[in-house]
mmCIF file of C-alpha atoms and ligand atoms in Angstrom:
data_model
loop_
_atom_site.group_PDB
_atom_site.id
_atom_site.type_symbol
_atom_site.label_atom_id
_atom_site.label_comp_id
_atom_site.label_asym_id
_atom_site.label_seq_id
_atom_site.Cartn_x
_atom_site.Cartn_y
_atom_site.Cartn_z
ATOM 1 C CA UNK A 1 -45.810 -20.753 -49.441
ATOM 2 C CA UNK A 2 -43.007 -21.554 -46.918
ATOM 3 C CA UNK A 3 -43.234 -25.042 -45.459
ATOM 4 C CA UNK A 4 -44.163 -24.712 -41.787
ATOM 5 C CA UNK A 5 -41.406 -25.856 -39.431
ATOM 6 C CA UNK A 6 -42.633 -28.868 -37.402
ATOM 7 C CA UNK A 7 -39.758 -29.727 -35.096
ATOM 8 C CA UNK A 8 -36.615 -27.949 -33.923
ATOM 9 C CA UNK A 9 -33.579 -28.823 -31.845
ATOM 10 C CA UNK A 10 -31.936 -26.669 -29.189
ATOM 11 C CA UNK A 11 -28.428 -27.056 -27.803
ATOM 12 C CA UNK A 12 -25.990 -25.283 -25.495
ATOM 13 C CA UNK A 13 -22.333 -25.218 -26.470
ATOM 14 C CA UNK A 14 -19.000 -23.838 -25.229
ATOM 15 C CA UNK A 15 -18.516 -22.552 -21.672
ATOM 16 C CA UNK A 16 -21.773 -22.567 -19.743
ATOM 17 C CA UNK A 17 -23.287 -19.418 -18.262
ATOM 18 C CA UNK A 18 -26.067 -18.718 -15.758
ATOM 19 C CA UNK A 19 -29.284 -18.183 -17.711
ATOM 20 C CA UNK A 20 -28.684 -20.886 -20.326
ATOM 21 C CA UNK A 21 -31.423 -22.951 -18.704
ATOM 22 C CA UNK A 22 -33.786 -19.997 -18.834
ATOM 23 C CA UNK A 23 -33.096 -19.736 -22.576
ATOM 24 C CA UNK A 24 -33.683 -23.475 -23.091
ATOM 25 C CA UNK A 25 -36.971 -23.210 -21.213
ATOM 26 C CA UNK A 26 -38.059 -20.206 -23.251
ATOM 27 C CA UNK A 27 -37.221 -22.005 -26.499
ATOM 28 C CA UNK A 28 -39.144 -25.138 -25.466
ATOM 29 C CA UNK A 29 -42.181 -23.238 -24.193
ATOM 30 C CA UNK A 30 -42.317 -20.816 -27.124
ATOM 31 C CA UNK A 31 -42.030 -23.713 -29.563
ATOM 32 C CA UNK A 32 -45.045 -25.363 -27.894
ATOM 33 C CA UNK A 33 -46.848 -22.032 -28.099
ATOM 34 C CA UNK A 34 -46.315 -21.937 -31.868
ATOM 35 C CA UNK A 35 -47.184 -25.636 -32.308
ATOM 36 C CA UNK A 36 -43.570 -26.689 -32.937
ATOM 37 C CA UNK A 37 -42.021 -29.745 -31.268
ATOM 38 C CA UNK A 38 -38.763 -29.133 -29.447
ATOM 39 C CA UNK A 39 -35.946 -31.620 -28.972
ATOM 40 C CA UNK A 40 -33.036 -30.916 -26.645
ATOM 41 C CA UNK A 41 -29.652 -31.890 -28.090
ATOM 42 C CA UNK A 42 -27.291 -32.823 -25.276
ATOM 43 C CA UNK A 43 -23.569 -31.975 -25.150
ATOM 44 C CA UNK A 44 -23.565 -29.289 -27.838
ATOM 45 C CA UNK A 45 -22.396 -29.976 -31.383
ATOM 46 C CA UNK A 46 -20.903 -33.298 -30.278
ATOM 47 C CA UNK A 47 -24.370 -34.388 -29.211
ATOM 48 C CA UNK A 48 -25.739 -33.498 -32.629
ATOM 49 C CA UNK A 49 -23.069 -35.696 -34.202
ATOM 50 C CA UNK A 50 -23.861 -38.578 -31.821
ATOM 51 C CA UNK A 51 -27.639 -38.222 -31.970
ATOM 52 C CA UNK A 52 -27.693 -37.546 -28.215
ATOM 53 C CA UNK A 53 -31.119 -36.020 -27.541
ATOM 54 C CA UNK A 54 -34.003 -35.649 -25.076
ATOM 55 C CA UNK A 55 -37.591 -34.574 -25.574
ATOM 56 C CA UNK A 56 -38.146 -31.182 -23.948
ATOM 57 C CA UNK A 57 -41.537 -31.639 -22.354
ATOM 58 C CA UNK A 58 -43.285 -29.023 -20.215
ATOM 59 C CA UNK A 59 -42.327 -31.101 -17.187
ATOM 60 C CA UNK A 60 -38.625 -31.173 -17.938
ATOM 61 C CA UNK A 61 -38.334 -27.406 -18.325
ATOM 62 C CA UNK A 62 -40.628 -26.665 -15.365
ATOM 63 C CA UNK A 63 -38.101 -25.861 -12.650
ATOM 64 C CA UNK A 64 -35.062 -24.741 -14.598
ATOM 65 C CA UNK A 65 -35.686 -20.997 -15.038
ATOM 66 C CA UNK A 66 -33.682 -20.096 -11.932
ATOM 67 C CA UNK A 67 -31.108 -22.890 -12.099
ATOM 68 C CA UNK A 68 -27.465 -22.350 -12.991
ATOM 69 C CA UNK A 69 -25.601 -24.561 -15.476
ATOM 70 C CA UNK A 70 -27.383 -26.202 -18.387
ATOM 71 C CA UNK A 71 -29.631 -29.256 -18.209
ATOM 72 C CA UNK A 72 -28.588 -30.020 -21.786
ATOM 73 C CA UNK A 73 -24.914 -30.250 -20.752
ATOM 74 C CA UNK A 74 -22.336 -28.506 -22.888
ATOM 75 C CA UNK A 75 -19.134 -29.438 -24.676
ATOM 76 C CA UNK A 76 -16.516 -28.198 -27.094
ATOM 77 C CA UNK A 77 -16.398 -30.542 -30.106
ATOM 78 C CA UNK A 78 -13.244 -31.172 -32.142
ATOM 79 C CA UNK A 79 -15.154 -33.534 -34.419
ATOM 80 C CA UNK A 80 -17.631 -30.843 -35.433
ATOM 81 C CA UNK A 81 -14.684 -28.849 -36.821
ATOM 82 C CA UNK A 82 -14.260 -31.558 -39.453
ATOM 83 C CA UNK A 83 -16.359 -31.993 -42.590
ATOM 84 C CA UNK A 84 -17.081 -35.590 -41.651
ATOM 85 C CA UNK A 85 -18.318 -34.542 -38.221
ATOM 86 C CA UNK A 86 -20.647 -31.963 -39.702
ATOM 87 C CA UNK A 87 -22.008 -34.473 -42.189
ATOM 88 C CA UNK A 88 -22.901 -36.740 -39.270
ATOM 89 C CA UNK A 89 -24.626 -33.788 -37.589
ATOM 90 C CA UNK A 90 -26.684 -33.168 -40.725
ATOM 91 C CA UNK A 91 -27.600 -36.865 -40.786
ATOM 92 C CA UNK A 92 -28.882 -36.581 -37.187
ATOM 93 C CA UNK A 93 -31.013 -33.569 -38.160
ATOM 94 C CA UNK A 94 -32.531 -35.592 -40.999
ATOM 95 C CA UNK A 95 -33.045 -38.677 -38.825
ATOM 96 C CA UNK A 96 -34.828 -36.671 -36.123
ATOM 97 C CA UNK A 97 -36.728 -34.552 -38.646
ATOM 98 C CA UNK A 98 -35.308 -31.315 -37.262
ATOM 99 C CA UNK A 99 -36.290 -28.336 -39.379
ATOM 100 C CA UNK A 100 -33.899 -26.043 -37.511
ATOM 101 C CA UNK A 101 -31.389 -25.758 -34.674
ATOM 102 C CA UNK A 102 -31.195 -23.065 -32.019
ATOM 103 C CA UNK A 103 -27.606 -22.835 -30.761
ATOM 104 C CA UNK A 104 -27.040 -21.116 -27.401
ATOM 105 C CA UNK A 105 -23.437 -20.084 -26.717
ATOM 106 C CA UNK A 106 -20.622 -17.798 -27.808
ATOM 107 C CA UNK A 107 -18.614 -17.059 -30.950
ATOM 108 C CA UNK A 108 -17.364 -20.649 -31.331
ATOM 109 C CA UNK A 109 -20.951 -21.875 -31.180
ATOM 110 C CA UNK A 110 -22.010 -19.435 -33.897
ATOM 111 C CA UNK A 111 -19.108 -20.476 -36.139
ATOM 112 C CA UNK A 112 -20.456 -24.021 -35.874
ATOM 113 C CA UNK A 113 -23.976 -22.802 -36.614
ATOM 114 C CA UNK A 114 -22.766 -20.987 -39.716
ATOM 115 C CA UNK A 115 -21.093 -24.152 -41.018
ATOM 116 C CA UNK A 116 -24.257 -26.152 -40.410
ATOM 117 C CA UNK A 117 -26.413 -23.574 -42.198
ATOM 118 C CA UNK A 118 -24.079 -23.865 -45.208
ATOM 119 C CA UNK A 119 -25.054 -27.538 -45.323
ATOM 120 C CA UNK A 120 -28.716 -26.592 -45.578
ATOM 121 C CA UNK A 121 -29.829 -26.789 -41.936
ATOM 122 C CA UNK A 122 -31.628 -23.621 -40.783
ATOM 123 C CA UNK A 123 -30.079 -22.231 -37.593
ATOM 124 C CA UNK A 124 -30.583 -19.412 -35.086
ATOM 125 C CA UNK A 125 -28.016 -18.262 -32.501
ATOM 126 C CA UNK A 126 -28.586 -17.030 -28.939
ATOM 127 C CA UNK A 127 -25.561 -15.313 -27.296
ATOM 128 C CA UNK A 128 -24.659 -16.698 -23.892
ATOM 129 C CA UNK A 129 -21.272 -16.232 -22.244
ATOM 130 C CA UNK A 130 -20.103 -14.658 -19.004
ATOM 131 C CA UNK A 131 -17.420 -12.807 -20.997
ATOM 132 C CA UNK A 132 -19.908 -10.490 -22.795
ATOM 133 C CA UNK A 133 -17.423 -10.517 -25.684
ATOM 134 C CA UNK A 134 -19.820 -11.117 -28.580
ATOM 135 C CA UNK A 135 -19.478 -8.221 -31.023
ATOM 136 C CA UNK A 136 -23.020 -8.298 -32.396
ATOM 137 C CA UNK A 137 -24.877 -8.076 -29.096
ATOM 138 C CA UNK A 138 -24.627 -5.422 -26.400
ATOM 139 C CA UNK A 139 -25.381 -8.101 -23.854
ATOM 140 C CA UNK A 140 -24.802 -11.846 -23.490
ATOM 141 C CA UNK A 141 -26.679 -14.162 -21.142
ATOM 142 C CA UNK A 142 -24.732 -14.829 -17.941
ATOM 143 C CA UNK A 143 -22.674 -11.640 -17.732
ATOM 144 C CA UNK A 144 -24.737 -10.030 -14.994
ATOM 145 C CA UNK A 145 -24.804 -13.185 -12.874
ATOM 146 C CA UNK A 146 -21.045 -13.700 -13.215
ATOM 147 C CA UNK A 147 -20.368 -10.056 -12.312
ATOM 148 C CA UNK A 148 -22.565 -10.337 -9.245
ATOM 149 C CA UNK A 149 -20.874 -13.559 -8.161
ATOM 150 C CA UNK A 150 -17.458 -11.925 -8.509
ATOM 151 C CA UNK A 151 -18.647 -8.811 -6.654
ATOM 152 C CA UNK A 152 -20.001 -10.943 -3.823
ATOM 153 C CA UNK A 153 -16.684 -12.842 -3.536
ATOM 154 C CA UNK A 154 -14.603 -9.665 -3.649
ATOM 155 C CA UNK A 155 -16.777 -8.000 -0.994
ATOM 156 C CA UNK A 156 -15.982 -10.941 1.263
ATOM 157 C CA UNK A 157 -12.293 -10.698 0.463
ATOM 158 C CA UNK A 158 -12.390 -7.011 1.244
ATOM 159 C CA UNK A 159 -13.616 -7.703 4.773
ATOM 160 C CA UNK A 160 -10.549 -9.738 5.625
ATOM 161 C CA UNK A 161 -8.193 -7.493 3.610
ATOM 162 C CA UNK A 162 -9.489 -4.525 5.564
ATOM 163 C CA UNK A 163 -9.016 -6.284 8.937
ATOM 164 C CA UNK A 164 -5.435 -7.258 8.084
ATOM 165 C CA UNK A 165 -4.659 -4.040 6.156
ATOM 166 C CA UNK A 166 -3.519 -6.066 3.186
ATOM 167 C CA UNK A 167 -3.362 -5.882 -0.560
ATOM 168 C CA UNK A 168 -5.545 -8.290 -2.505
ATOM 169 C CA UNK A 169 -5.015 -9.308 -6.119
ATOM 170 C CA UNK A 170 -8.077 -10.968 -7.651
ATOM 171 C CA UNK A 171 -8.121 -12.642 -11.044
ATOM 172 C CA UNK A 172 -11.468 -12.747 -12.827
ATOM 173 C CA UNK A 173 -12.470 -14.530 -16.036
ATOM 174 C CA UNK A 174 -13.278 -12.918 -19.386
ATOM 175 C CA UNK A 175 -11.075 -14.855 -21.793
ATOM 176 C CA UNK A 176 -9.393 -12.215 -24.028
ATOM 177 C CA UNK A 177 -11.678 -9.364 -22.946
ATOM 178 C CA UNK A 178 -11.892 -7.043 -19.951
ATOM 179 C CA UNK A 179 -15.658 -6.425 -19.814
ATOM 180 C CA UNK A 180 -16.142 -8.478 -16.675
ATOM 181 C CA UNK A 181 -13.037 -7.113 -14.922
ATOM 182 C CA UNK A 182 -13.829 -3.463 -15.552
ATOM 183 C CA UNK A 183 -17.483 -3.775 -14.566
ATOM 184 C CA UNK A 184 -16.598 -5.654 -11.382
ATOM 185 C CA UNK A 185 -13.685 -3.313 -10.617
ATOM 186 C CA UNK A 186 -15.958 -0.290 -10.672
ATOM 187 C CA UNK A 187 -18.607 -2.078 -8.613
ATOM 188 C CA UNK A 188 -16.160 -3.043 -5.838
ATOM 189 C CA UNK A 189 -14.241 0.249 -5.849
ATOM 190 C CA UNK A 190 -10.966 -1.394 -6.859
ATOM 191 C CA UNK A 191 -7.695 0.455 -6.399
ATOM 192 C CA UNK A 192 -6.672 -0.710 -9.853
ATOM 193 C CA UNK A 193 -8.153 -2.791 -12.695
ATOM 194 C CA UNK A 194 -6.006 -4.450 -15.352
ATOM 195 C CA UNK A 195 -7.598 -5.393 -18.674
ATOM 196 C CA UNK A 196 -6.079 -6.810 -21.883
ATOM 197 C CA UNK A 197 -7.444 -3.888 -23.928
ATOM 198 C CA UNK A 198 -5.113 -1.446 -22.185
ATOM 199 C CA UNK A 199 -1.364 -1.948 -22.282
ATOM 200 C CA UNK A 200 -0.034 -2.400 -18.775
ATOM 201 C CA UNK A 201 2.187 0.330 -17.392
ATOM 202 C CA UNK A 202 3.044 -1.212 -14.018
ATOM 203 C CA UNK A 203 4.315 2.016 -12.494
ATOM 204 C CA UNK A 204 1.271 4.054 -13.560
ATOM 205 C CA UNK A 205 -1.430 1.397 -13.165
ATOM 206 C CA UNK A 206 -0.325 -0.263 -9.942
ATOM 207 C CA UNK A 207 2.527 1.387 -8.073
ATOM 208 C CA UNK A 208 1.275 4.958 -8.271
ATOM 209 C CA UNK A 209 -2.321 3.969 -7.661
ATOM 210 C CA UNK A 210 -1.484 2.066 -4.502
ATOM 211 C CA UNK A 211 0.858 4.846 -3.325
ATOM 212 C CA UNK A 212 -1.796 7.481 -3.952
ATOM 213 C CA UNK A 213 -4.425 5.414 -2.198
ATOM 214 C CA UNK A 214 -2.111 5.048 0.815
ATOM 215 C CA UNK A 215 -1.422 8.814 0.867
ATOM 216 C CA UNK A 216 -5.192 9.390 0.771
ATOM 217 C CA UNK A 217 -5.593 7.232 3.876
ATOM 218 C CA UNK A 218 -6.324 3.748 2.486
ATOM 219 C CA UNK A 219 -4.792 0.832 4.397
ATOM 220 C CA UNK A 220 -5.972 -2.002 2.148
ATOM 221 C CA UNK A 221 -5.868 -2.240 -1.634
ATOM 222 C CA UNK A 222 -7.824 -4.243 -4.174
ATOM 223 C CA UNK A 223 -6.320 -5.004 -7.576
ATOM 224 C CA UNK A 224 -8.624 -6.714 -10.103
ATOM 225 C CA UNK A 225 -6.863 -8.533 -12.953
ATOM 226 C CA UNK A 226 -8.630 -9.845 -16.066
ATOM 227 C CA UNK A 227 -7.329 -13.324 -16.920
ATOM 228 C CA UNK A 228 -6.440 -12.063 -20.408
ATOM 229 C CA UNK A 229 -3.710 -9.867 -18.864
ATOM 230 C CA UNK A 230 -1.791 -12.814 -17.440
ATOM 231 C CA UNK A 231 -1.350 -14.466 -14.065
ATOM 232 C CA UNK A 232 -2.501 -12.628 -10.948
ATOM 233 C CA UNK A 233 0.326 -14.410 -9.107
ATOM 234 C CA UNK A 234 2.887 -12.623 -11.289
ATOM 235 C CA UNK A 235 1.199 -9.313 -10.566
ATOM 236 C CA UNK A 236 1.242 -10.142 -6.854
ATOM 237 C CA UNK A 237 4.986 -10.883 -6.977
ATOM 238 C CA UNK A 238 5.694 -7.643 -8.789
ATOM 239 C CA UNK A 239 3.685 -5.692 -6.206
ATOM 240 C CA UNK A 240 5.742 -7.345 -3.463
ATOM 241 C CA UNK A 241 9.004 -6.391 -5.181
ATOM 242 C CA UNK A 242 7.971 -2.814 -5.985
ATOM 243 C CA UNK A 243 6.183 -1.847 -2.777
ATOM 244 C CA UNK A 244 7.216 -4.376 -0.150
ATOM 245 C CA UNK A 245 3.584 -5.406 0.407
ATOM 246 C CA UNK A 246 2.622 -9.025 0.979
ATOM 247 C CA UNK A 247 -0.380 -9.421 -1.358
ATOM 248 C CA UNK A 248 -2.853 -12.293 -1.151
ATOM 249 C CA UNK A 249 -3.811 -13.624 -4.575
ATOM 250 C CA UNK A 250 -7.206 -15.157 -5.353
ATOM 251 C CA UNK A 251 -8.211 -16.678 -8.683
ATOM 252 C CA UNK A 252 -12.014 -16.714 -8.732
ATOM 253 C CA UNK A 253 -12.119 -19.198 -11.633
ATOM 254 C CA UNK A 254 -15.148 -21.285 -12.515
ATOM 255 C CA UNK A 255 -17.151 -20.178 -9.500
ATOM 256 C CA UNK A 256 -18.081 -17.202 -11.716
ATOM 257 C CA UNK A 257 -19.850 -19.531 -14.140
ATOM 258 C CA UNK A 258 -22.114 -21.087 -11.514
ATOM 259 C CA UNK A 259 -25.048 -20.057 -9.371
ATOM 260 C CA UNK A 260 -28.605 -18.988 -9.978
ATOM 261 C CA UNK A 261 -29.008 -16.469 -12.810
ATOM 262 C CA UNK A 262 -29.923 -12.927 -11.830
ATOM 263 C CA UNK A 263 -33.222 -11.375 -12.839
ATOM 264 C CA UNK A 264 -31.540 -9.628 -15.746
ATOM 265 C CA UNK A 265 -30.183 -12.916 -17.103
ATOM 266 C CA UNK A 266 -33.477 -14.769 -16.686
ATOM 267 C CA UNK A 267 -35.408 -11.988 -18.387
ATOM 268 C CA UNK A 268 -32.943 -11.505 -21.260
ATOM 269 C CA UNK A 269 -32.616 -15.259 -21.824
ATOM 270 C CA UNK A 270 -36.385 -15.602 -21.954
ATOM 271 C CA UNK A 271 -36.735 -12.796 -24.491
ATOM 272 C CA UNK A 272 -33.892 -14.127 -26.642
ATOM 273 C CA UNK A 273 -35.236 -17.681 -26.583
ATOM 274 C CA UNK A 274 -38.689 -16.446 -27.529
ATOM 275 C CA UNK A 275 -37.442 -14.379 -30.485
ATOM 276 C CA UNK A 276 -35.240 -17.208 -31.777
ATOM 277 C CA UNK A 277 -38.258 -19.524 -32.053
ATOM 278 C CA UNK A 278 -40.506 -16.760 -33.382
ATOM 279 C CA UNK A 279 -38.052 -16.221 -36.252
ATOM 280 C CA UNK A 280 -38.346 -19.907 -37.207
ATOM 281 C CA UNK A 281 -42.133 -19.811 -36.833
ATOM 282 C CA UNK A 282 -42.240 -16.852 -39.219
ATOM 283 C CA UNK A 283 -39.977 -18.554 -41.749
ATOM 284 C CA UNK A 284 -36.703 -16.746 -40.986
ATOM 285 C CA UNK A 285 -33.348 -18.260 -40.019
ATOM 286 C CA UNK A 286 -29.589 -17.756 -40.246
ATOM 287 C CA UNK A 287 -29.297 -15.005 -37.631
ATOM 288 C CA UNK A 288 -28.133 -14.340 -34.102
ATOM 289 C CA UNK A 289 -30.646 -12.843 -31.670
ATOM 290 C CA UNK A 290 -28.945 -9.713 -30.305
ATOM 291 C CA UNK A 291 -29.752 -6.966 -27.849
ATOM 292 C CA UNK A 292 -29.473 -3.422 -29.130
ATOM 293 C CA UNK A 293 -30.511 -0.343 -27.186
ATOM 294 C CA UNK A 294 -32.721 -2.404 -24.919
ATOM 295 C CA UNK A 295 -34.534 -4.118 -27.800
ATOM 296 C CA UNK A 296 -33.923 -7.299 -29.798
ATOM 297 C CA UNK A 297 -32.582 -7.444 -33.354
ATOM 298 C CA UNK A 298 -31.708 -10.332 -35.671
ATOM 299 C CA UNK A 299 -28.240 -10.090 -37.245
ATOM 300 C CA UNK A 300 -27.174 -12.537 -39.999
ATOM 301 C CA UNK A 301 -24.601 -14.945 -38.511
ATOM 302 C CA UNK A 302 -21.781 -14.142 -40.899
ATOM 303 C CA UNK A 303 -22.179 -10.416 -40.264
ATOM 304 C CA UNK A 304 -22.539 -11.055 -36.529
ATOM 305 C CA UNK A 305 -19.261 -12.983 -36.414
ATOM 306 C CA UNK A 306 -17.422 -10.131 -38.128
ATOM 307 C CA UNK A 307 -18.596 -7.519 -35.596
ATOM 308 C CA UNK A 308 -16.370 -6.331 -32.747
ATOM 309 C CA UNK A 309 -17.245 -4.693 -29.458
ATOM 310 C CA UNK A 310 -14.945 -2.254 -27.708
ATOM 311 C CA UNK A 311 -14.452 -1.795 -24.017
ATOM 312 C CA UNK A 312 -15.763 1.614 -22.964
ATOM 313 C CA UNK A 313 -12.481 3.195 -21.883
ATOM 314 C CA UNK A 314 -14.186 6.205 -20.276
ATOM 315 C CA UNK A 315 -14.904 3.790 -17.443
ATOM 316 C CA UNK A 316 -11.245 4.119 -16.544
ATOM 317 C CA UNK A 317 -11.713 7.844 -15.995
ATOM 318 C CA UNK A 318 -14.670 7.030 -13.776
ATOM 319 C CA UNK A 319 -12.645 4.467 -11.842
ATOM 320 C CA UNK A 320 -9.838 6.978 -11.276
ATOM 321 C CA UNK A 321 -12.194 9.801 -10.352
ATOM 322 C CA UNK A 322 -13.993 7.875 -7.628
ATOM 323 C CA UNK A 323 -11.059 5.889 -6.205
ATOM 324 C CA UNK A 324 -9.624 7.121 -2.897
ATOM 325 C CA UNK A 325 -6.312 7.723 -4.584
ATOM 326 C CA UNK A 326 -5.919 11.477 -4.695
ATOM 327 C CA UNK A 327 -5.154 13.428 -7.872
ATOM 328 C CA UNK A 328 -4.244 11.545 -11.060
ATOM 329 C CA UNK A 329 -0.762 11.829 -12.522
ATOM 330 C CA UNK A 330 -0.503 14.762 -14.888
ATOM 331 C CA UNK A 331 0.698 13.782 -18.365
HETATM 332 O O1 F6P B 1 -15.897 -18.219 -22.127
HETATM 333 C C1 F6P B 1 -16.218 -18.450 -20.809
HETATM 334 C C2 F6P B 1 -15.005 -18.817 -20.010
HETATM 335 O O2 F6P B 1 -15.396 -19.027 -18.679
HETATM 336 C C3 F6P B 1 -13.850 -17.809 -20.077
HETATM 337 O O3 F6P B 1 -14.072 -16.704 -19.228
HETATM 338 C C4 F6P B 1 -12.687 -18.670 -19.686
HETATM 339 O O4 F6P B 1 -11.485 -18.164 -20.228
HETATM 340 C C5 F6P B 1 -13.029 -20.012 -20.276
HETATM 341 O O5 F6P B 1 -14.425 -20.020 -20.478
HETATM 342 C C6 F6P B 1 -12.656 -21.188 -19.433
HETATM 343 O O6 F6P B 1 -12.977 -22.350 -20.127
HETATM 344 P P1 F6P B 1 -12.956 -23.821 -19.548
HETATM 345 O O7 F6P B 1 -14.354 -24.135 -19.131
HETATM 346 O O8 F6P B 1 -12.548 -24.657 -20.705
HETATM 347 O O9 F6P B 1 -12.014 -23.854 -18.399
#
């Protein structure tokens, strides 16, 4: 019979995202529910190397469900990339009697988890990043909160852009992906959205869209740029040169990573945290907890890391159809 797991560790790694705390809480509470002790590893993989831990009691996780950030702190560890670093991490697991590690984060976090599992430590992954760029899971914890934060900021920008009849260029996060930009762009009714997945044709994507919007009666314009496309300041300068407008550029930056998680993020994080522990309790490990068609599936880490997710380009048609920019250019 499988040896019952007695104690696990949980850590958050990479860029933080709203809802990480909700996942930590769910892991700690579910572990208690299954009679497993739960130790919080602080500062991600680096904390595992350094033996930097805290006991996750009921008290400590009591008020964190709705809090942004991560009470476990997070870090990106160079040392964990080395064999020596990983050996130290294994030594910590042995010292603390950890029968498994739940790693909450993005692709980089799961690469680390895979390496650790190869050294004999059972692991489970929980996807959390505002970028929503994890191939294996339809959804990642934090995306909804980050989108809503960006939408809220852009709505405020729109008020002043509308008063001054200006053009606004807003840069949003997303690393190499445009999931956040396209979602937000549709939700704010942007004049144009630039994403790394679509090659930029400045004339088609910006100049004509702003001209058409103006001809259709618009007096202010909102251009949303995914950071993976390049600098919003460059785009602003090009708009000035091409159209004579005087755009105001805003880089939303890390504000998108903060704030209380939305209901969707709290609920998803809680379900993911629960299923990660349940897998351990039932003797399974080595997978990422993923959302698929509204449900939860476990996908082996190696397979999960090889999966890709594509931006739904039909959303561009939707964006064009509902924008106040008149008829689209005929091919
Ligand atoms: O992956 C999350 C993310 O916020 C990306 O959108 C962004 O490119 C990156 O992290 C920023 O990282 P840092 O916290 O190192 O500035």
